[in-house]
Every structure is written in structure tokens, then in C-alpha cells.
Coordinates of C-alpha atoms in Angstrom, one line a residue:
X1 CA -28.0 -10.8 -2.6
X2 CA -24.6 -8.9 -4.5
X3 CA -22.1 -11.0 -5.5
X4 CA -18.5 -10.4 -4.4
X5 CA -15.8 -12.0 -6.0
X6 CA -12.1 -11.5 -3.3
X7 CA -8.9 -12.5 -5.4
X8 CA -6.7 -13.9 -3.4
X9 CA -8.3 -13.8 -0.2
X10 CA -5.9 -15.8 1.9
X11 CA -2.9 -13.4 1.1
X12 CA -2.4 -11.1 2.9
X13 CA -3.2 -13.5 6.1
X14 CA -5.2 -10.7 7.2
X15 CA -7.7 -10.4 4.3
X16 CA -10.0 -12.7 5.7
X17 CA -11.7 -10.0 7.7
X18 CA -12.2 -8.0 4.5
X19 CA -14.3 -11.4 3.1
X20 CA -15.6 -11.6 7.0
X21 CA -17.3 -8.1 7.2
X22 CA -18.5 -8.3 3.5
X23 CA -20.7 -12.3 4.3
X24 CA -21.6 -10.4 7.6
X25 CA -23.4 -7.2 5.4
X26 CA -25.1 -9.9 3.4
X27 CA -22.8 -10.4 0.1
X28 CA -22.1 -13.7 -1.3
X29 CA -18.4 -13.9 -1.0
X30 CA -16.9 -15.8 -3.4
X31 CA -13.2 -16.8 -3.5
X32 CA -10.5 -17.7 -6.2
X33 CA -7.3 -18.4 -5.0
X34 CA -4.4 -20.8 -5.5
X35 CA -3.9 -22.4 -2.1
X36 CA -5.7 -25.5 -1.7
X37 CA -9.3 -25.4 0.1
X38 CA -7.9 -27.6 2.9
X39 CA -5.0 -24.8 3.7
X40 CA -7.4 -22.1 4.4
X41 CA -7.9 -21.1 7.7
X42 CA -11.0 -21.9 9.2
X43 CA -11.8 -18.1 9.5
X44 CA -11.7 -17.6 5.7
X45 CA -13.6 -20.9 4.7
X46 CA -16.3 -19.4 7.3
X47 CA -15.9 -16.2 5.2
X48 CA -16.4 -17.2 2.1
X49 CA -19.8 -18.7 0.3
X50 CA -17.7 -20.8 -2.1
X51 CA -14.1 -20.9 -3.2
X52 CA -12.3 -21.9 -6.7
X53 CA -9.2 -23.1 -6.7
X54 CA -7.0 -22.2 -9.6
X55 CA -3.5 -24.1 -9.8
X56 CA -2.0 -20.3 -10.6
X57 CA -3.6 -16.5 -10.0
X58 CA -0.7 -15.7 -12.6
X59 CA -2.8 -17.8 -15.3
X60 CA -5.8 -15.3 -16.5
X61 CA -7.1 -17.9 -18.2
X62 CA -7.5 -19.9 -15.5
X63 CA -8.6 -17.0 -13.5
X64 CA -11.1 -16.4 -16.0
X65 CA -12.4 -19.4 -16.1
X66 CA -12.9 -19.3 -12.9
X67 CA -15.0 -16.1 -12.4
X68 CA -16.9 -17.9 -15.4
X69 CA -17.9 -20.1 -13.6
X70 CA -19.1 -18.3 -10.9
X71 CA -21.1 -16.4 -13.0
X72 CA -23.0 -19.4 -14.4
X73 CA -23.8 -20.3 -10.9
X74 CA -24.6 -17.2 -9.4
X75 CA -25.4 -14.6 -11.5
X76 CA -23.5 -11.5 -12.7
X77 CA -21.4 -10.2 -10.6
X78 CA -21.5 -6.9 -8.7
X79 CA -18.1 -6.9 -7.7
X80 CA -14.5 -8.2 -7.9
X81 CA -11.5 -7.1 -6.3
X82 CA -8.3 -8.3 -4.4
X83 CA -7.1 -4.7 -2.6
X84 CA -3.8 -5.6 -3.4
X85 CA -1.5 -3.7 -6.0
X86 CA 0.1 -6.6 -7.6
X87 CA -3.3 -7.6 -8.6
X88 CA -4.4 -4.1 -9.8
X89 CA -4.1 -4.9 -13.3
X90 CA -5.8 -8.3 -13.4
X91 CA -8.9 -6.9 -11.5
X92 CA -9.1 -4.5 -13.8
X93 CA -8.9 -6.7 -17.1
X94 CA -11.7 -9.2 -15.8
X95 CA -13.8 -6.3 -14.9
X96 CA -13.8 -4.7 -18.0
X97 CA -13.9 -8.5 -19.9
X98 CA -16.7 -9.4 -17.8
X99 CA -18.2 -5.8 -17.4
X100 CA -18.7 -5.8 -13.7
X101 CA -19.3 -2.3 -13.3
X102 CA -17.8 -1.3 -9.9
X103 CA -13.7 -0.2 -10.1
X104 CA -11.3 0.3 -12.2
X105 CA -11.5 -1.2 -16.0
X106 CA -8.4 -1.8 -18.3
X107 CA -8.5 1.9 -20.0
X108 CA -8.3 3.7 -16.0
X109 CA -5.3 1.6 -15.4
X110 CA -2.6 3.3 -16.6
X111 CA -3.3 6.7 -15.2
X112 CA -3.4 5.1 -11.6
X113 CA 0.0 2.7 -12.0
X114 CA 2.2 4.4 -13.8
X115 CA 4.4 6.9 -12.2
X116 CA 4.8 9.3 -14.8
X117 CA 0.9 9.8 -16.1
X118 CA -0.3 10.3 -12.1
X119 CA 2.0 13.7 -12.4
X120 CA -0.3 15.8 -14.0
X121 CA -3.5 14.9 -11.9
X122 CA -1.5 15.7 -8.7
X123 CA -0.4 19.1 -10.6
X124 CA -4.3 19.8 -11.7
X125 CA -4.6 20.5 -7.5
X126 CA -1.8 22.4 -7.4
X127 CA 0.3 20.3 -5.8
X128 CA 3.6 20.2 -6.6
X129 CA 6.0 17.1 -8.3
X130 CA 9.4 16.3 -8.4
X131 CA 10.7 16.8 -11.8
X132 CA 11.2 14.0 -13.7
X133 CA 12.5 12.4 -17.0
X134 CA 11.6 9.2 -18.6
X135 CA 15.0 6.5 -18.9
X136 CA 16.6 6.5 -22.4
X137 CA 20.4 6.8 -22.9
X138 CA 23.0 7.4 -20.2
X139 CA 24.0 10.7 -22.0
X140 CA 19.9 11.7 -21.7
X141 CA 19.8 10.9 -17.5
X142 CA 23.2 12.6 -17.3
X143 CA 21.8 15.6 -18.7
X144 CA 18.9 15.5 -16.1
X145 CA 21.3 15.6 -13.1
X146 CA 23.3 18.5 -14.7
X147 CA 19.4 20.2 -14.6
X148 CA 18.4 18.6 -11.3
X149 CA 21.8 17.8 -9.6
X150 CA 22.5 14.7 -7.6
X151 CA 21.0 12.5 -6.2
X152 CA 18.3 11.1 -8.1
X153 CA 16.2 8.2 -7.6
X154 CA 15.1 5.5 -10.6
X155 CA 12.3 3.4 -10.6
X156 CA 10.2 1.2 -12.7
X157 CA 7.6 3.6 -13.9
X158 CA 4.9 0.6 -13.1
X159 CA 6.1 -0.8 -10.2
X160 CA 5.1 -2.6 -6.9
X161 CA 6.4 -0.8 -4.3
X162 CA 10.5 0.1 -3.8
X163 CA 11.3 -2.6 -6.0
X164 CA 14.4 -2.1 -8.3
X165 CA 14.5 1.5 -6.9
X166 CA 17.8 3.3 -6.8
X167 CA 19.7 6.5 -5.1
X168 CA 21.9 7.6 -7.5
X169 CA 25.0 10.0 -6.1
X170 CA 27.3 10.2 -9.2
X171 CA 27.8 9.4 -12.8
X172 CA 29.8 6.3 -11.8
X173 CA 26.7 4.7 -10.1
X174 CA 24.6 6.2 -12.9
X175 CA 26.6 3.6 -15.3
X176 CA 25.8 1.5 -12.6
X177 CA 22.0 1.8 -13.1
X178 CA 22.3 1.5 -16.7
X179 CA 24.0 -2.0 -16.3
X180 CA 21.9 -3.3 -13.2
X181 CA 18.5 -2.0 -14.5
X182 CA 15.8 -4.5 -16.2
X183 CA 15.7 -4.7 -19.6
X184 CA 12.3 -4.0 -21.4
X185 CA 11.1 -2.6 -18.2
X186 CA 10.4 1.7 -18.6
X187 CA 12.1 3.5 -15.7
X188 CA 11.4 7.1 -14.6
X189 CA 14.2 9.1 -12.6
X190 CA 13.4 12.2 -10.9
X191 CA 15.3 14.4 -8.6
X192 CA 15.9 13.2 -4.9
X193 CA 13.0 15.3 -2.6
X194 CA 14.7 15.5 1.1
X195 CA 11.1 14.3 2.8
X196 CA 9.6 12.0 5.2
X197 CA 6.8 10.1 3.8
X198 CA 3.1 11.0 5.2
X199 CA 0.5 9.6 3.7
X200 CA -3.6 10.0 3.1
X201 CA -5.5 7.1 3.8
X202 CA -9.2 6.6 3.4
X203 CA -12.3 4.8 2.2
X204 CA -14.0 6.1 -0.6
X205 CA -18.0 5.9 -1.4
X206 CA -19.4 6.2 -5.0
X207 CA -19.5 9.5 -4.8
X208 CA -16.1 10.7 -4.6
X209 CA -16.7 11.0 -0.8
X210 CA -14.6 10.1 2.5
X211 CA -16.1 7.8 4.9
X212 CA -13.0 7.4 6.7
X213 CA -9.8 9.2 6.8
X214 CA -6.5 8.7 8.6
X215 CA -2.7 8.8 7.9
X216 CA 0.8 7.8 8.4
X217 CA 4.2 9.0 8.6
X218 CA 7.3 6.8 7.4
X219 CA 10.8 8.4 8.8
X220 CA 12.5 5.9 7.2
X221 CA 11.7 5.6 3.7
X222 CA 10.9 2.0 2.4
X223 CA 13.5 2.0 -1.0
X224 CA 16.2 2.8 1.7
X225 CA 14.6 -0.4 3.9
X226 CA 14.8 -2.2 0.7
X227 CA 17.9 -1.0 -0.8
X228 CA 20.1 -0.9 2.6
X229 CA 18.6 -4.1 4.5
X230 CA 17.7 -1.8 7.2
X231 CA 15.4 -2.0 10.3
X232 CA 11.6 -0.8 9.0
X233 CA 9.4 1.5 11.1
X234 CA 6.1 3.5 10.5
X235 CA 3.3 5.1 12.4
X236 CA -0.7 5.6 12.2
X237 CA -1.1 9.0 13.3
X238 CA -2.9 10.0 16.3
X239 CA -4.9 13.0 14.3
X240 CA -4.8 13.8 10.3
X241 CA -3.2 17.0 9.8
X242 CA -5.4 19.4 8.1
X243 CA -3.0 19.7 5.1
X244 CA -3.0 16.1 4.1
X245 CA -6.6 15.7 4.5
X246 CA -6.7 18.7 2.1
X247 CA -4.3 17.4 0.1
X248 CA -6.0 14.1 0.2
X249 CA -9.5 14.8 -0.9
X250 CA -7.9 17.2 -3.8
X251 CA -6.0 13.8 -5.2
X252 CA -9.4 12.0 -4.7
X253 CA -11.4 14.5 -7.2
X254 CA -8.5 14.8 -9.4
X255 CA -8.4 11.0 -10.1
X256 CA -12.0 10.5 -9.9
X257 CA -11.7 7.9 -7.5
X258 CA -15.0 6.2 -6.6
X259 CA -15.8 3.5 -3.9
X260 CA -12.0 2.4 -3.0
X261 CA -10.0 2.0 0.0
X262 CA -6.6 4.4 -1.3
X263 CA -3.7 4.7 0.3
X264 CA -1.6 8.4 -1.2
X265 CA 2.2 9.3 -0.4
X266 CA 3.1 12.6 -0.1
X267 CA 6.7 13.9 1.0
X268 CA 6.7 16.6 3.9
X269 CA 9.5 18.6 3.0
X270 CA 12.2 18.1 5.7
X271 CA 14.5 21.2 4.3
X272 CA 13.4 24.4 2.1
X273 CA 13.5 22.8 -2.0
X274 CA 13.7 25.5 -4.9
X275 CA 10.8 24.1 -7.2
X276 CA 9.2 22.2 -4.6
X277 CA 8.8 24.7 -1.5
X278 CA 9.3 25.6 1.9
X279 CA 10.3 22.9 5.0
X280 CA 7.0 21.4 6.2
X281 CA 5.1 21.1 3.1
X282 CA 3.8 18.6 0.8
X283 CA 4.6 17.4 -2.2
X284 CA 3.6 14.6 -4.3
X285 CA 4.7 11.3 -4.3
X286 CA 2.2 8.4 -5.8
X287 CA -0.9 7.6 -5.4
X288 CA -1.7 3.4 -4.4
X289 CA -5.7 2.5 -5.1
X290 CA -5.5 -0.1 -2.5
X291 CA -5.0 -0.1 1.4
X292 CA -1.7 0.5 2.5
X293 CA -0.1 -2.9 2.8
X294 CA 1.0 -5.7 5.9
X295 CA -0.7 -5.0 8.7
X296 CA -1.5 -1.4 8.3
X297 CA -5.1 -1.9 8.2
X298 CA -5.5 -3.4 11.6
X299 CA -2.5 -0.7 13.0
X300 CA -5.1 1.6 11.8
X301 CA -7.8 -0.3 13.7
X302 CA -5.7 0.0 17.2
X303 CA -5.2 3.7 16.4
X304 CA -8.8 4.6 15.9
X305 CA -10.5 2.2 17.7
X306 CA -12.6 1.3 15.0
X307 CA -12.4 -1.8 12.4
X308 CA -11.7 -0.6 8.6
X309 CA -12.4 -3.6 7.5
X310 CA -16.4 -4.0 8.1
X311 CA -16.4 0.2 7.1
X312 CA -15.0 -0.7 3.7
X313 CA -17.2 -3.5 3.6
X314 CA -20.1 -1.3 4.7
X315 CA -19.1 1.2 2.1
X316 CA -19.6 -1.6 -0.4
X317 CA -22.8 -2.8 0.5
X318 CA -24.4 0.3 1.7
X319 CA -22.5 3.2 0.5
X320 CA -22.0 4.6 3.9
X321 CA -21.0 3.5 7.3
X322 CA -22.2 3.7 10.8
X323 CA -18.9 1.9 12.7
X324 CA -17.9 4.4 14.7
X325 CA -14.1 5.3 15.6
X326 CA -13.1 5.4 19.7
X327 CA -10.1 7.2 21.2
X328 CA -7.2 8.3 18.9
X329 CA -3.5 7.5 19.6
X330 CA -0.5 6.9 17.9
X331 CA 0.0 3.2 16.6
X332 CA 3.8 2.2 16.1
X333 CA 5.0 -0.5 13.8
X334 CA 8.8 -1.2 14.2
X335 CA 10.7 -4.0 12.4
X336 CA 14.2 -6.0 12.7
X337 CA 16.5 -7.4 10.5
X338 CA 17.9 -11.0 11.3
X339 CA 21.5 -10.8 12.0
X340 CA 21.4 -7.5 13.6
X341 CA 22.9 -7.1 17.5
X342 CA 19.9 -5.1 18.9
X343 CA 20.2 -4.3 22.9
X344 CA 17.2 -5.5 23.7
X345 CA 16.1 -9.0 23.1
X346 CA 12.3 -9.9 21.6
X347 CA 11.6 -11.2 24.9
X348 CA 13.2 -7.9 27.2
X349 CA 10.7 -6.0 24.6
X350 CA 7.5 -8.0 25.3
X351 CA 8.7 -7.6 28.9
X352 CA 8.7 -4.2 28.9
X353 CA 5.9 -2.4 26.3
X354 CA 3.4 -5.5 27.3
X355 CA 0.5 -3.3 28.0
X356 CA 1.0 -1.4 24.9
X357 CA 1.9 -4.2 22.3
X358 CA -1.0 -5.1 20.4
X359 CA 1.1 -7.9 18.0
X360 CA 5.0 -9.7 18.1
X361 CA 5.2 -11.9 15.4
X362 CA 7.4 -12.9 12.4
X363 CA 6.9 -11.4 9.2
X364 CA 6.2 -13.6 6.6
X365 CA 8.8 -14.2 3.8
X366 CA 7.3 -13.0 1.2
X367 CA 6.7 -9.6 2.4
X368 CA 10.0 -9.4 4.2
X369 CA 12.3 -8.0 1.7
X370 CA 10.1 -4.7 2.4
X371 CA 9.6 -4.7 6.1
X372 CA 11.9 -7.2 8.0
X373 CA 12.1 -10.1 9.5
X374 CA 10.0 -9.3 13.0
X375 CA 7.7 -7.3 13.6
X376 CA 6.3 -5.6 17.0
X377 CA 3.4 -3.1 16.7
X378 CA 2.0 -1.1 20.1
X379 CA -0.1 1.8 21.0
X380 CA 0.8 5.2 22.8
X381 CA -0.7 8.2 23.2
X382 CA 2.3 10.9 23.1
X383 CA 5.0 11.3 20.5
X384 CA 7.5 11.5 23.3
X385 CA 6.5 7.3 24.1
X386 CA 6.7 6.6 20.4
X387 CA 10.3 8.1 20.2
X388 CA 11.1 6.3 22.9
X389 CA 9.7 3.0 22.2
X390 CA 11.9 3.1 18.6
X391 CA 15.0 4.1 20.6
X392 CA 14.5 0.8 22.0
X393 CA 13.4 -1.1 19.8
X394 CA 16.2 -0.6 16.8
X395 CA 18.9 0.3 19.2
X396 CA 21.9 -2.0 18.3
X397 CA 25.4 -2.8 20.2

């Protein structure tokens, strides 16, 4: 029997069916969280062969300790992971101290977190980037927007997410930045690319090789959902176009990606960009070596009629899968702000998309700085039913 060590498994909520579908394919699913054993679900202690509580998963010593311990008990250990990007690092450091060979090891990590280094692996496919320059002094990024021209965006160049990301539209908000941004924190800028976000999600077997592949499309883009408090919204497309499947499995071999559920964001050019190219193409964005986050995973589930979590857990056990995927449609997640005047009321919404809402729920806290405060997520088959159903949904008095 492998052993499987899940960080975190009780956040996200829905993580459990990871730990589910890997105990069901025969691992021995071992835990190490920080919420007590009595505030697990009942689903995840039935998932899980044995837990260790640590008082914090921000302690690597106690972590450490911890997958220590397991060791002495079980054995080595055949795998470790938490599919989560704010644990990306720390998966990768006890890996490579406890040299469990599966994943990434300290020495992969920075080409796959920071911004800057995954540049040239998306240019080795010939895709193209937005050019970019590594924060110094104010006189340094002023000089890139005489080159570039405004707006340009600023980020962390390792970064969760939109966090601390900024639209910059002048040199008076550019002295903004410099007095807003973190200190001892690197920050890349790069000129603004006028795109919606589509993006290539799959599971990955040992040898480099899709064993399930699907996308979505973000109109809004998530630092502006940040940034502006706005409404969130997404979709799971019904079919993959062939161009970010290409562009996909390119980003796959460039990275050398092996046995991972990835998520990879790719602008589709919404306007002709000289550099970048013509209006409907792609260009790179950043790659994430984890599933896309919240409730993507079971969106992706309603859109495929399939369950992503027992193929990644099949692709761990057995390198392959045999769950098959059912009828394709689209799969709409929509979010609201608290405070907003919206026309229709949660209740006028359940009313009217019941046969096609698959959840209606409240986001939790933690995650709602990204993607608002409720959620509601439902199924069509046409783009002209998804348009509609946002109109709806986010229309406000």
C-alpha cells in the first residue's frame, strides 16, 4: 500500500474528495492539518487513515515533525502534497528534505513561482509574453512606460494570486505604487495586455501526458475583482478550443511537468497588440501547478460530467484513468458583493435557474477577498443562456 501524505486536507472544504478518491484506489491517506480532529467533517475523517494535528502548518518544524512521524509508522513515503499554491513551497521543501520522489523539490521551485523565470519557458514554445521589467527605482519603471506606455500592471513576482496587484495609469499613481508597495518583497511590472483570461487545465501522468483536459474563460479579470471589490464571474467551457489545448500541452513539455493537476492562464487577445499579436490570440500569462482554485474542480465536474477528483487520484495510483466524461456544457460561476443593490434577490434567483443551479452558498471568508461574498454556480448548454444568466445575476438598481 503507497503512502499519501494530503497537507491541509480540510481547506479547501472541498478537498476531502481528493483524500476520498485516493483511500478508495487503495492509498493510505495520511493527514496533517491544524484544525482539531474533532472539527473535521465526518467525510474527511472517513478519508483519511490517520491524521496529525499540528498547532500551525506555518511552523515547518512542526510540520516536519509530523511527516516524521509518519514515516516511523508507516514507512517512506510515496507521496506528499496539498494542491494548493500557498503551500507550493512547503511541499516542495519536505519533499526534497525527506526525498519523497514524486513532485516538485526545492531547486524546481523557483522556475514554477516566480513570475519572471516562467517567461522564457512560455517563449521556448513560441508563445509570446508581455514585456516586462523587474521593480527598482521610480526613475527605472518610469522609463519602462515611456518604452511600453501606460497602463502597466505590478505584482509580487512570487505571489498567490491578484494579491498586491496594481493598474497603473500615470506617473502620479506610479509614486503611488512606490509608497503602497511591500517592502523586501520583489515586484515585476509589465505592460497592460487588453485580454480575457482563458485558461488550460489538466491532469498530468508521469509521462508528461494529459489524462484530462478542459478550460475556462474569466471576462472579468480577478486583480480587477480584487482591486475594485467587484462582482466575480467565470466559466468551464463547454469544449477546449484547439489553440489552448495546443498551447497547453507546449507549456506542459516546456516545464517538464510530470504527474500534476495544473491550471495555465493565457490572455486571448481582445484588440490587435504590436509585440503581442492579432485579436483572438494567446499570449502568456502564468502558469499555477495546482488545480484552479474554490470550487473550480467540482464546476469542472458538472461541466463534464465526470469527477476530477478520483481521475487525479487514479493518475496517482495508477498512472492512467478509466472515469469517463458524460455530456459537455457550459458551467457558470457568478459571485456578489455584500452591500451591492442587485435586482434580483438570492431567493428570485433560486426561483428562477432551479433546474440549472448545481450550488448557492456563501463563500467562505477567507477566500472572499478573491471571489465575493455569494456564490451561485449552474449549468447551460448555449452561450446565449450563460449571457443571460450573468445579466441576471450581477444586474444592480
Amino acid at each position: 500500500m503507497k503512502n499519501f501524505i494530503f497537507i491541509s486536507p480540510n481547506f479547501p472544504t472541498n478537498y476531502w474528495l481528493f483524500c476520498r478518491a485516493l483511500k478508495n484506489n487503495g492509498m493510505n491517506v495520511l493527514g496533517i492539518g491544524d484544525a482539531p480532529y474533532d472539527e473535521l467533517t465526518t467525510e474527511l475523517k472517513d478519508s483519511l487513515n490517520e491524521y496529525y494535528k499540528v498547532s500551525s502548518l506555518e511552523n515547518y518544524e512542526e510540520v516536519y515533525r509530523a511527516v516524521a512521524f509518519f514515516i516511523f509508522k508507516h514507512g517512506r513515503i510515496d507521496w506528499l502534497e496539498s494542491n494548493n499554491e500557498y503551500w507550493l513551497e512547503r511541499d516542495a521543501r519536505l519533499r526534497t528534505d525527506f526525498n519523497i520522489p514524486t513532485g516538485f523539490h526545492s531547486e524546481d521551485i523557483p522556475n514554477v513561482k516566480y513570475k519572471s523565470r516562467m517567461k522564457a519557458f512560455y517563449q521556448k514554445t513560441g508563445i509570446p509574453v508581455a514585456r516586462y521589467h523587474m521593480v527598482d527605482t521610480l526613475e527605472g519603471c518610469l522609463a519602462f512606460t515611456k518604452e511600453v506606455g501606460y497602463p502597466v500592471v505590478a505584482k509580487p513576482d512570487n505571489g498567490v494570486g491578484a494579491s498586491h496587484t496594481f493598474k497603473l495609469e500615470s506617473d502620479e499613481q506610479m509614486q503611488q505604487f512606490f509608497e503602497q508597495k511591500w517592502p523586501d518583497t520583489d515586484y515585476i511590472m509589465e505592460e497592460f495586455v487588453q485580454g480575457e483570461v482563458n485558461s488550460y487545465d489538466a491532469i498530468i501522468n508521469s509521462k508528461g501526458e494529459p489524462v484530462f483536459e478542459t478550460g475556462n474563460v474569466t471576462p472579468i479579470s480577478i486583480m480587477d475583482i480584487v482591486n475594485q471589490s467587484d462582482n466575480a464571474l467565470f466559466y468551464i467551457l463547454k469544449d477546449l478550443p484547439e489553440d489552448t489545448r495546443a498551447a497547453g500541452r507546449a507549456t506542459v513539455k516546456s516545464f517538464g511537468v510530470r504527474s500534476r493537476f495544473i491550471h495555465f492562464e493565457f490572455f486571448r487577445l481582445q484588440q490587435d497588440q504590436e509585440g503581442l499579436g492579432k485579436k483572438g490570440e494567446l499570449v502568456a500569462l502564468e502558469v499555477n501547478m495546482r488545480p484552479s482554485g474554490g470550487v473550480t474542480p467540482d464546476m469542472i465536474n458538472f461541466a463534464h460530467s465526470t469527477d476530477v477528483y478520483k481521475i487525479w487520484a487514479d493518475m496517482v495510483a495508477f498512472d492512467r484513468t478509466s472515469t469517463p466524461a458524460g455530456e459537455h456544457a457550459y458551467c457558470a460561476f457568478a459571485s456578489r458583493r455584500d452591500g451591492k443593490d442587485f435586482i434580483l434577490s438570492g431567493k428570485e434567483i433560486r426561483e428562477k435557474y432551479g433546474s440549472h443551479l448545481k450550488m448557492a452558498e456563501r463563500i467562505p471568508d477567507a477566500l472572499a477577498d478573491a471571489m465575493g461574498n455569494e456564490m451561485f454556480v449552474a449549468v447551460f448548454g448555449s452561450q446565449k443562456e450563460l449571457i443571460d444568466y450573468y445579466d441576471d445575476i450581477l444586474r444592480c438598481r
